Amino acid sequence: MTDATALRVRWQDALTAARGGVPGPDPLPYADNLLERWAEPQRRYHTTAHLTQVLDRVDTLAGHAADPDLVRLAVWFHDAVYRPDRSENEERSAALAERALPEAGVPDTATAEVARLVRLTVTHDPAEGDTNGEVLCDADLAILASSPKEYAAYAAQVREEYGFVPDDAFREGRSAVLRQLLELPRLFRTPHGVEEWEPRARQNLTTELELLTR
């Protein structure tokens, strides 16, 4: 099974579950549209590889979520609109979910939850007890807790996406982001994230910040 085929199956399963057993349009054209978006040429990190990784992390954390299938749909949409030179990507991605999901047969309440989750990725700051939000945000940030080699590749891909930004400006902006993350009392909210990902993520962030500010 190719990566694209596997992703289509994962989309179909999540969408079918979100419909609550009610028949609807063929899920695959929606999957193909989203996969085309995730394969756009301006992307270096926010690619189908990132989509797959975040879905995998949701699978790891699924027992913590109130409705993991809605979280999975939010993963598909959370970077569906992505232009590194624009600041409204999350809002436009949420609006895309609000248009596509009702057409695909998803009830209004479920659509609203998916869109809410997508908008939450602006801050990655779910409210206490928002288990769907905690799972989505932890899954999206789990790259921060990868191995040093994987983290270095991630950081390089982020730099490539912002290739239009001069080096000095990028270092300043990226350093500010890293400091904001390190100042948070917790990067992760799920028990698994706190225990398994928090220490390594902080180490990776600290290392990158030191390299940028030498």
Coordinates of N, CA and C in Angstrom, one line a residue:
M1 N 0.8 -1.2 0.0 CA 0.0 0.0 0.0 C 0.9 1.3 0.0
T2 N 0.7 2.1 -0.9 CA 1.5 3.4 -1.0 C 1.1 4.3 0.1
D3 N 1.9 5.3 0.4 CA 1.6 6.3 1.5 C 0.3 7.0 1.2
A4 N 0.1 7.4 -0.1 CA -1.1 8.1 -0.4 C -2.3 7.2 -0.2
T5 N -2.2 5.9 -0.6 CA -3.4 5.0 -0.4 C -3.7 4.8 1.0
A6 N -2.6 4.7 1.8 CA -2.8 4.5 3.3 C -3.5 5.8 3.9
L7 N -3.1 6.9 3.4 CA -3.7 8.2 3.9 C -5.2 8.3 3.5
R8 N -5.5 7.9 2.3 CA -6.9 7.9 1.9 C -7.7 7.0 2.7
V9 N -7.2 5.8 3.1 CA -7.9 4.9 4.0 C -8.2 5.5 5.3
R10 N -7.2 6.2 5.9 CA -7.3 6.8 7.2 C -8.3 8.0 7.1
W11 N -8.3 8.7 6.0 CA -9.3 9.8 5.9 C -10.7 9.1 5.8
Q12 N -10.9 8.1 5.0 CA -12.2 7.5 4.8 C -12.7 6.9 6.2
D13 N -11.8 6.3 7.0 CA -12.3 5.8 8.3 C -12.7 6.9 9.2
A14 N -11.9 8.0 9.3 CA -12.3 9.1 10.2 C -13.6 9.8 9.7
L15 N -13.7 10.0 8.4 CA -14.9 10.7 7.9 C -16.2 9.8 8.1
T16 N -16.0 8.5 7.9 CA -17.2 7.6 8.1 C -17.6 7.6 9.5
A17 N -16.6 7.6 10.4 CA -17.0 7.6 11.8 C -17.7 8.9 12.2
A18 N -17.2 10.0 11.7 CA -17.8 11.4 12.0 C -19.2 11.5 11.5
R19 N -19.5 10.8 10.4 CA -20.9 10.8 9.9 C -21.9 10.1 10.8
G20 N -21.3 9.3 11.7 CA -22.2 8.6 12.6 C -23.0 7.5 12.0
G21 N -22.5 6.8 10.9 CA -23.1 5.7 10.3 C -24.1 6.2 9.2
V22 N -24.3 7.5 9.0 CA -25.2 7.9 8.0 C -24.5 8.0 6.6
P23 N -25.1 7.4 5.6 CA -24.4 7.4 4.3 C -24.2 8.8 3.8
G24 N -23.1 9.0 2.9 CA -22.8 10.3 2.4 C -22.1 10.2 1.1
P25 N -21.6 11.3 0.6 CA -20.8 11.2 -0.7 C -19.5 10.4 -0.6
D26 N -19.0 10.0 -1.7 CA -17.7 9.3 -1.7 C -16.7 10.1 -1.0
P27 N -16.0 9.5 0.0 CA -15.0 10.3 0.7 C -13.7 10.6 -0.1
L28 N -13.4 9.8 -1.1 CA -12.1 9.8 -1.7 C -11.8 11.1 -2.4
P29 N -12.8 11.8 -3.2 CA -12.4 13.0 -3.8 C -12.0 14.1 -2.8
Y30 N -12.6 14.1 -1.6 CA -12.2 15.0 -0.5 C -10.8 14.7 -0.1
A31 N -10.5 13.5 0.1 CA -9.1 13.1 0.5 C -8.1 13.5 -0.6
D32 N -8.4 13.3 -1.9 CA -7.5 13.7 -2.9 C -7.3 15.2 -3.0
N33 N -8.4 16.0 -2.8 CA -8.2 17.5 -2.7 C -7.3 17.9 -1.6
L34 N -7.5 17.3 -0.4 CA -6.6 17.6 0.7 C -5.2 17.2 0.4
L35 N -5.0 16.0 -0.1 CA -3.6 15.5 -0.4 C -2.9 16.4 -1.4
E36 N -3.7 16.9 -2.4 CA -3.1 17.9 -3.3 C -2.6 19.2 -2.6
R37 N -3.4 19.6 -1.6 CA -3.0 20.8 -0.9 C -1.7 20.5 -0.1
W38 N -1.7 19.4 0.6 CA -0.5 19.0 1.4 C 0.7 18.8 0.6
A39 N 0.6 18.6 -0.7 CA 1.8 18.4 -1.6 C 2.2 19.6 -2.4
E40 N 1.7 20.8 -2.0 CA 2.0 22.0 -2.8 C 3.5 22.3 -2.7
P41 N 4.1 23.0 -3.7 CA 5.5 23.1 -3.8 C 6.2 24.0 -2.8
Q42 N 5.4 24.9 -2.2 CA 6.0 25.8 -1.2 C 6.3 25.2 0.1
R43 N 5.8 23.9 0.3 CA 6.0 23.2 1.6 C 7.3 22.5 1.6
R44 N 7.9 22.5 2.8 CA 9.1 21.7 3.1 C 8.9 20.9 4.3
Y45 N 8.3 21.5 5.4 CA 8.0 20.7 6.6 C 6.5 20.3 6.6
H46 N 5.6 21.3 6.2 CA 4.2 21.0 6.3 C 3.7 20.2 5.1
T47 N 4.2 19.0 5.0 CA 3.9 18.1 3.9 C 3.1 16.9 4.3
T48 N 2.9 16.0 3.4 CA 2.1 14.8 3.7 C 2.9 14.0 4.8
A49 N 4.2 14.1 4.8 CA 5.0 13.4 5.9 C 4.6 14.0 7.3
H50 N 4.4 15.3 7.4 CA 3.9 15.9 8.6 C 2.5 15.4 8.9
L51 N 1.6 15.4 7.9 CA 0.3 14.9 8.1 C 0.3 13.5 8.7
T52 N 1.1 12.6 8.1 CA 1.2 11.2 8.6 C 1.7 11.2 10.0
Q53 N 2.7 11.9 10.3 CA 3.3 11.9 11.7 C 2.3 12.4 12.7
V54 N 1.5 13.4 12.4 CA 0.6 13.9 13.4 C -0.6 12.9 13.6
L55 N -1.0 12.3 12.5 CA -2.1 11.3 12.6 C -1.6 10.1 13.4
D56 N -0.3 9.7 13.3 CA 0.3 8.6 14.1 C 0.3 9.0 15.5
R57 N 0.6 10.3 15.8 CA 0.7 10.7 17.2 C -0.7 10.8 17.8
V58 N -1.7 11.1 17.0 CA -3.1 11.0 17.5 C -3.5 9.6 17.8
D59 N -3.0 8.7 17.0 CA -3.3 7.3 17.3 C -2.7 6.9 18.7
T60 N -1.5 7.4 19.0 CA -0.8 7.1 20.3 C -1.6 7.7 21.4
L61 N -2.2 8.9 21.2 CA -2.9 9.6 22.3 C -4.4 9.4 22.3
A62 N -5.0 8.6 21.4 CA -6.4 8.5 21.1 C -7.2 8.3 22.4
G63 N -6.7 7.5 23.3 CA -7.5 7.1 24.5 C -7.7 8.3 25.4
H64 N -7.0 9.4 25.2 CA -7.2 10.6 26.0 C -8.3 11.5 25.4
A65 N -8.6 11.4 24.1 CA -9.6 12.3 23.4 C -11.0 11.9 23.6
A66 N -11.9 12.9 23.7 CA -13.3 12.6 23.8 C -13.8 12.0 22.5
D67 N -13.3 12.5 21.4 CA -13.7 12.0 20.0 C -12.5 12.0 19.1
P68 N -11.7 11.0 19.2 CA -10.5 11.0 18.4 C -10.7 11.1 16.9
D69 N -11.8 10.6 16.4 CA -12.0 10.7 14.9 C -12.2 12.2 14.5
L70 N -12.8 13.0 15.3 CA -12.9 14.4 15.0 C -11.5 15.1 15.1
V71 N -10.7 14.6 16.0 CA -9.3 15.1 16.1 C -8.6 14.7 14.8
R72 N -8.8 13.5 14.3 CA -8.1 13.1 13.1 C -8.5 14.0 11.9
L73 N -9.8 14.3 11.8 CA -10.3 15.2 10.8 C -9.6 16.6 10.9
A74 N -9.5 17.0 12.1 CA -8.8 18.3 12.4 C -7.4 18.3 11.9
V75 N -6.7 17.2 12.1 CA -5.3 17.0 11.6 C -5.3 17.2 10.1
W76 N -6.2 16.6 9.4 CA -6.2 16.7 7.9 C -6.4 18.2 7.5
F77 N -7.1 19.0 8.3 CA -7.4 20.4 7.9 C -6.5 21.4 8.5
H78 N -5.7 21.0 9.5 CA -5.1 22.1 10.3 C -4.0 22.9 9.6
D79 N -3.4 22.3 8.5 CA -2.5 23.0 7.7 C -2.9 22.8 6.2
A80 N -4.1 22.6 6.0 CA -4.6 22.4 4.6 C -4.4 23.6 3.7
V81 N -4.5 24.8 4.3 CA -4.1 26.1 3.7 C -2.8 26.5 4.4
Y82 N -1.8 26.6 3.6 CA -0.5 26.9 4.2 C 0.4 27.7 3.2
R83 N 0.5 29.0 3.6 CA 1.4 29.9 2.9 C 2.3 30.5 3.9
P84 N 3.6 30.2 3.9 CA 4.5 30.7 5.0 C 4.6 32.2 5.1
D85 N 4.2 33.0 4.0 CA 4.3 34.4 4.1 C 3.0 35.0 4.5
R86 N 2.0 34.2 5.0 CA 0.7 34.8 5.5 C 0.4 34.3 6.9
S87 N -0.4 35.1 7.6 CA -0.7 34.8 9.0 C -2.1 34.2 9.2
E88 N -2.9 34.1 8.2 CA -4.3 33.7 8.4 C -4.5 32.2 8.0
N89 N -3.4 31.4 7.9 CA -3.5 30.1 7.4 C -4.5 29.2 8.2
E90 N -4.5 29.3 9.6 CA -5.3 28.5 10.4 C -6.8 28.9 10.2
E91 N -7.1 30.2 10.1 CA -8.5 30.6 9.9 C -9.0 30.1 8.5
R92 N -8.1 30.2 7.5 CA -8.6 29.8 6.2 C -8.7 28.3 6.2
S93 N -7.9 27.6 6.9 CA -8.0 26.1 7.0 C -9.3 25.7 7.7
A94 N -9.6 26.4 8.8 CA -10.9 26.2 9.5 C -12.1 26.4 8.6
A95 N -12.0 27.5 7.8 CA -13.1 27.9 6.9 C -13.3 26.8 5.8
L96 N -12.2 26.2 5.4 CA -12.2 25.1 4.4 C -13.0 23.9 5.0
A97 N -12.7 23.6 6.3 CA -13.4 22.5 6.9 C -14.8 22.8 7.1
E98 N -15.2 24.0 7.4 CA -16.6 24.4 7.5 C -17.3 24.3 6.2
R99 N -16.6 24.5 5.1 CA -17.3 24.3 3.8 C -17.4 22.8 3.4
A100 N -16.2 22.1 3.5 CA -16.1 20.8 3.0 C -16.9 19.7 3.8
L101 N -16.8 19.8 5.1 CA -17.3 18.7 5.9 C -18.8 18.5 5.8
P102 N -19.6 19.6 5.9 CA -21.1 19.4 5.7 C -21.4 18.8 4.3
E103 N -20.7 19.3 3.3 CA -20.9 18.7 2.0 C -20.6 17.2 1.9
A104 N -19.6 16.8 2.8 CA -19.2 15.4 2.8 C -20.1 14.6 3.7
G105 N -21.1 15.2 4.3 CA -22.0 14.4 5.1 C -21.8 14.5 6.6
V106 N -20.9 15.3 7.1 CA -20.6 15.4 8.5 C -21.6 16.4 9.2
P107 N -22.2 16.0 10.3 CA -23.2 16.8 11.0 C -22.6 18.2 11.4
D108 N -23.5 19.1 11.6 CA -23.0 20.5 11.9 C -22.2 20.6 13.2
T109 N -22.6 19.8 14.3 CA -21.9 19.9 15.6 C -20.5 19.3 15.4
A110 N -20.4 18.2 14.7 CA -19.0 17.7 14.5 C -18.2 18.6 13.6
T111 N -18.8 19.2 12.6 CA -18.0 20.2 11.8 C -17.5 21.3 12.6
A112 N -18.4 21.8 13.5 CA -18.0 22.9 14.4 C -16.8 22.6 15.3
E113 N -16.9 21.3 15.8 CA -15.8 20.9 16.6 C -14.5 20.8 15.9
V114 N -14.5 20.3 14.6 CA -13.3 20.2 13.8 C -12.7 21.6 13.6
A115 N -13.6 22.5 13.2 CA -13.1 23.9 12.9 C -12.6 24.5 14.2
R116 N -13.2 24.3 15.3 CA -12.7 24.9 16.6 C -11.3 24.3 16.8
L117 N -11.1 23.0 16.6 CA -9.8 22.4 16.8 C -8.7 23.0 15.9
V118 N -9.1 23.2 14.6 CA -8.1 23.8 13.7 C -7.7 25.2 14.2
R119 N -8.7 26.0 14.6 CA -8.3 27.3 15.1 C -7.5 27.3 16.3
L120 N -7.6 26.2 17.1 CA -6.8 26.1 18.3 C -5.3 26.0 18.0
T121 N -5.0 25.6 16.8 CA -3.5 25.4 16.5 C -2.8 26.8 16.3
V122 N -3.6 27.9 16.3 CA -2.9 29.2 16.3 C -2.1 29.4 17.6
T123 N -2.7 28.9 18.7 CA -2.0 29.1 20.0 C -1.5 27.9 20.7
H124 N -2.0 26.7 20.3 CA -1.6 25.4 20.9 C -1.9 25.6 22.5
D125 N -3.0 26.2 22.8 CA -3.2 26.4 24.3 C -4.6 26.0 24.6
P126 N -4.9 24.7 24.6 CA -6.3 24.2 25.0 C -6.6 24.5 26.4
A127 N -7.9 24.7 26.6 CA -8.4 24.9 28.0 C -8.3 23.6 28.8
E128 N -8.2 23.8 30.1 CA -8.1 22.6 31.0 C -9.4 21.7 30.7
G129 N -9.2 20.4 30.5 CA -10.3 19.5 30.3 C -10.7 19.4 28.8
D130 N -10.1 20.2 27.9 CA -10.4 20.1 26.5 C -9.5 19.0 25.9
T131 N -10.0 17.7 26.1 CA -9.2 16.6 25.8 C -8.9 16.5 24.3
N132 N -9.9 16.8 23.5 CA -9.7 16.8 22.0 C -8.6 17.8 21.7
G133 N -8.7 19.0 22.2 CA -7.7 20.0 21.9 C -6.3 19.6 22.5
E134 N -6.3 19.0 23.6 CA -5.0 18.5 24.2 C -4.3 17.5 23.3
V135 N -5.1 16.6 22.7 CA -4.5 15.6 21.9 C -4.0 16.2 20.6
L136 N -4.8 17.1 19.9 CA -4.4 17.7 18.7 C -3.1 18.5 18.9
C137 N -3.1 19.3 19.9 CA -1.9 20.2 20.1 C -0.7 19.4 20.5
D138 N -0.8 18.4 21.3 CA 0.3 17.5 21.6 C 0.8 16.8 20.4
A139 N -0.1 16.3 19.6 CA 0.3 15.5 18.4 C 1.0 16.5 17.4
D140 N 0.6 17.7 17.3 CA 1.2 18.6 16.4 C 2.5 19.1 16.8
L141 N 2.7 19.2 18.1 CA 4.0 19.6 18.7 C 5.0 18.5 19.0
A142 N 4.6 17.2 18.7 CA 5.4 16.1 19.1 C 6.7 16.1 18.3
I143 N 6.8 16.7 17.2 CA 8.1 16.8 16.4 C 9.2 17.4 17.3
L144 N 8.8 18.3 18.2 CA 9.8 18.9 19.1 C 10.5 17.9 20.0
A145 N 9.9 16.8 20.2 CA 10.5 15.7 21.0 C 11.1 14.6 20.2
S146 N 11.4 14.9 19.0 CA 12.1 13.8 18.2 C 13.5 13.7 18.5
S147 N 14.2 12.7 17.8 CA 15.6 12.6 18.1 C 16.4 13.8 17.6
P148 N 17.6 14.0 18.1 CA 18.4 15.2 17.6 C 18.5 15.3 16.1
K149 N 18.7 14.1 15.5 CA 18.9 14.1 14.0 C 17.5 14.5 13.3
E150 N 16.4 14.0 13.8 CA 15.1 14.3 13.2 C 14.8 15.8 13.5
Y151 N 15.1 16.2 14.7 CA 14.8 17.6 15.0 C 15.6 18.6 14.1
A152 N 16.9 18.3 13.9 CA 17.7 19.1 13.0 C 17.1 19.1 11.6
A153 N 16.6 18.0 11.1 CA 16.0 18.0 9.8 C 14.7 18.9 9.8
Y154 N 13.9 18.8 10.9 CA 12.7 19.6 11.0 C 13.1 21.1 11.0
A155 N 14.1 21.5 11.8 CA 14.5 22.9 11.8 C 15.0 23.4 10.5
A156 N 15.7 22.5 9.7 CA 16.2 22.9 8.4 C 15.0 23.1 7.4
Q157 N 14.0 22.2 7.5 CA 12.8 22.3 6.7 C 12.1 23.6 7.0
V158 N 12.0 24.0 8.2 CA 11.3 25.2 8.6 C 12.1 26.4 8.0
R159 N 13.4 26.4 8.0 CA 14.2 27.4 7.4 C 13.9 27.5 5.9
E160 N 13.8 26.3 5.3 CA 13.6 26.3 3.8 C 12.2 27.0 3.5
E161 N 11.2 26.7 4.3 CA 9.9 27.3 4.1 C 9.9 28.8 4.2
Y162 N 10.8 29.3 5.0 CA 11.0 30.7 5.2 C 12.2 31.2 4.4
G163 N 12.5 30.6 3.3 CA 13.7 31.0 2.5 C 13.6 32.4 2.0
F164 N 12.4 33.0 1.9 CA 12.3 34.4 1.5 C 12.7 35.4 2.6
V165 N 12.9 34.9 3.8 CA 13.3 35.8 4.9 C 14.8 35.9 5.1
P166 N 15.4 37.0 5.1 CA 16.9 37.1 5.3 C 17.3 36.4 6.6
D167 N 18.6 36.0 6.6 CA 19.1 35.2 7.7 C 19.0 35.9 9.1
D168 N 19.4 37.2 9.1 CA 19.3 37.9 10.4 C 17.9 38.0 10.9
A169 N 16.9 38.3 10.0 CA 15.5 38.4 10.4 C 15.0 37.1 10.9
F170 N 15.4 36.0 10.1 CA 14.9 34.7 10.5 C 15.4 34.3 11.9
R171 N 16.7 34.5 12.1 CA 17.3 34.1 13.4 C 16.5 34.8 14.6
E172 N 16.3 36.1 14.3 CA 15.6 36.9 15.4 C 14.2 36.4 15.6
G173 N 13.4 36.1 14.5 CA 12.1 35.7 14.7 C 12.0 34.3 15.2
R174 N 12.8 33.4 14.7 CA 12.8 32.0 15.2 C 13.2 31.9 16.7
S175 N 14.2 32.7 17.0 CA 14.7 32.8 18.4 C 13.5 33.2 19.4
A176 N 12.7 34.2 18.9 CA 11.6 34.7 19.7 C 10.6 33.5 19.9
V177 N 10.3 32.8 18.9 CA 9.4 31.7 19.0 C 9.9 30.6 19.9
L178 N 11.1 30.3 19.8 CA 11.7 29.3 20.7 C 11.7 29.7 22.2
R179 N 12.0 31.0 22.4 CA 11.9 31.5 23.8 C 10.5 31.5 24.3
Q180 N 9.5 31.8 23.5 CA 8.1 31.8 24.0 C 7.7 30.3 24.3
L181 N 8.2 29.4 23.5 CA 7.9 28.0 23.9 C 8.5 27.5 25.2
L182 N 9.8 27.9 25.3 CA 10.5 27.5 26.5 C 10.0 28.2 27.8
E183 N 9.3 29.3 27.7 CA 8.8 30.0 28.8 C 7.4 29.4 29.2
L184 N 6.8 28.6 28.4 CA 5.6 28.0 28.8 C 5.8 27.0 30.0
P185 N 4.8 27.0 30.9 CA 5.0 26.1 32.0 C 5.0 24.6 31.6
R186 N 4.2 24.3 30.5 CA 4.2 23.0 29.9 C 4.0 23.1 28.4
L187 N 4.8 22.4 27.6 CA 4.6 22.3 26.2 C 3.5 21.3 25.9
F188 N 3.3 20.2 26.7 CA 2.4 19.2 26.4 C 1.4 19.1 27.5
R189 N 0.2 18.6 27.2 CA -1.0 18.6 28.1 C -1.4 17.2 28.4
T190 N -1.3 16.2 27.5 CA -1.7 14.9 27.8 C -0.7 14.2 28.8
P191 N -1.1 13.2 29.6 CA -0.2 12.5 30.4 C 1.0 11.9 29.7
H192 N 0.7 11.3 28.5 CA 1.8 10.7 27.7 C 2.8 11.8 27.2
G193 N 2.2 13.0 26.8 CA 3.1 14.0 26.3 C 4.0 14.6 27.4
V194 N 3.4 14.8 28.6 CA 4.2 15.3 29.7 C 5.3 14.4 30.1
E195 N 5.0 13.1 30.1 CA 6.0 12.1 30.6 C 7.0 11.8 29.5
E196 N 6.5 11.6 28.3 CA 7.4 11.0 27.3 C 8.1 12.1 26.4
W197 N 7.4 13.2 26.2 CA 7.9 14.2 25.2 C 8.5 15.5 25.8
E198 N 8.0 15.9 26.9 CA 8.4 17.2 27.5 C 9.9 17.4 27.7
P199 N 10.6 16.5 28.4 CA 12.0 16.7 28.6 C 12.8 16.8 27.3
R200 N 12.6 15.9 26.4 CA 13.4 15.9 25.2 C 13.1 17.1 24.3
A201 N 11.8 17.5 24.3 CA 11.4 18.7 23.5 C 12.1 20.0 24.1
R202 N 12.2 20.1 25.4 CA 12.9 21.3 25.9 C 14.4 21.3 25.6
Q203 N 14.9 20.1 25.6 CA 16.4 20.0 25.3 C 16.6 20.4 23.8
N204 N 15.7 19.9 22.9 CA 15.9 20.2 21.5 C 15.7 21.7 21.3
L205 N 14.7 22.3 21.9 CA 14.5 23.8 21.8 C 15.6 24.6 22.3
T206 N 16.2 24.2 23.4 CA 17.3 24.9 24.0 C 18.5 24.8 23.1
T207 N 18.8 23.6 22.5 CA 19.9 23.5 21.6 C 19.7 24.3 20.4
E208 N 18.6 24.3 19.8 CA 18.4 25.2 18.6 C 18.5 26.6 18.9
L209 N 18.0 27.1 20.1 CA 18.2 28.5 20.5 C 19.6 28.8 20.6
E210 N 20.4 28.0 21.2 CA 21.8 28.2 21.4 C 22.5 28.3 20.1
L211 N 22.2 27.5 19.1 CA 22.8 27.5 17.8 C 22.5 28.8 17.1
L212 N 21.2 29.3 17.3 CA 20.8 30.5 16.6 C 21.4 31.8 17.1
T213 N 21.8 31.7 18.4 CA 22.2 33.0 19.1 C 23.7 33.0 19.3
R214 N 24.4 32.1 18.8 CA 25.9 32.1 19.0 C 26.5 33.3 18.3

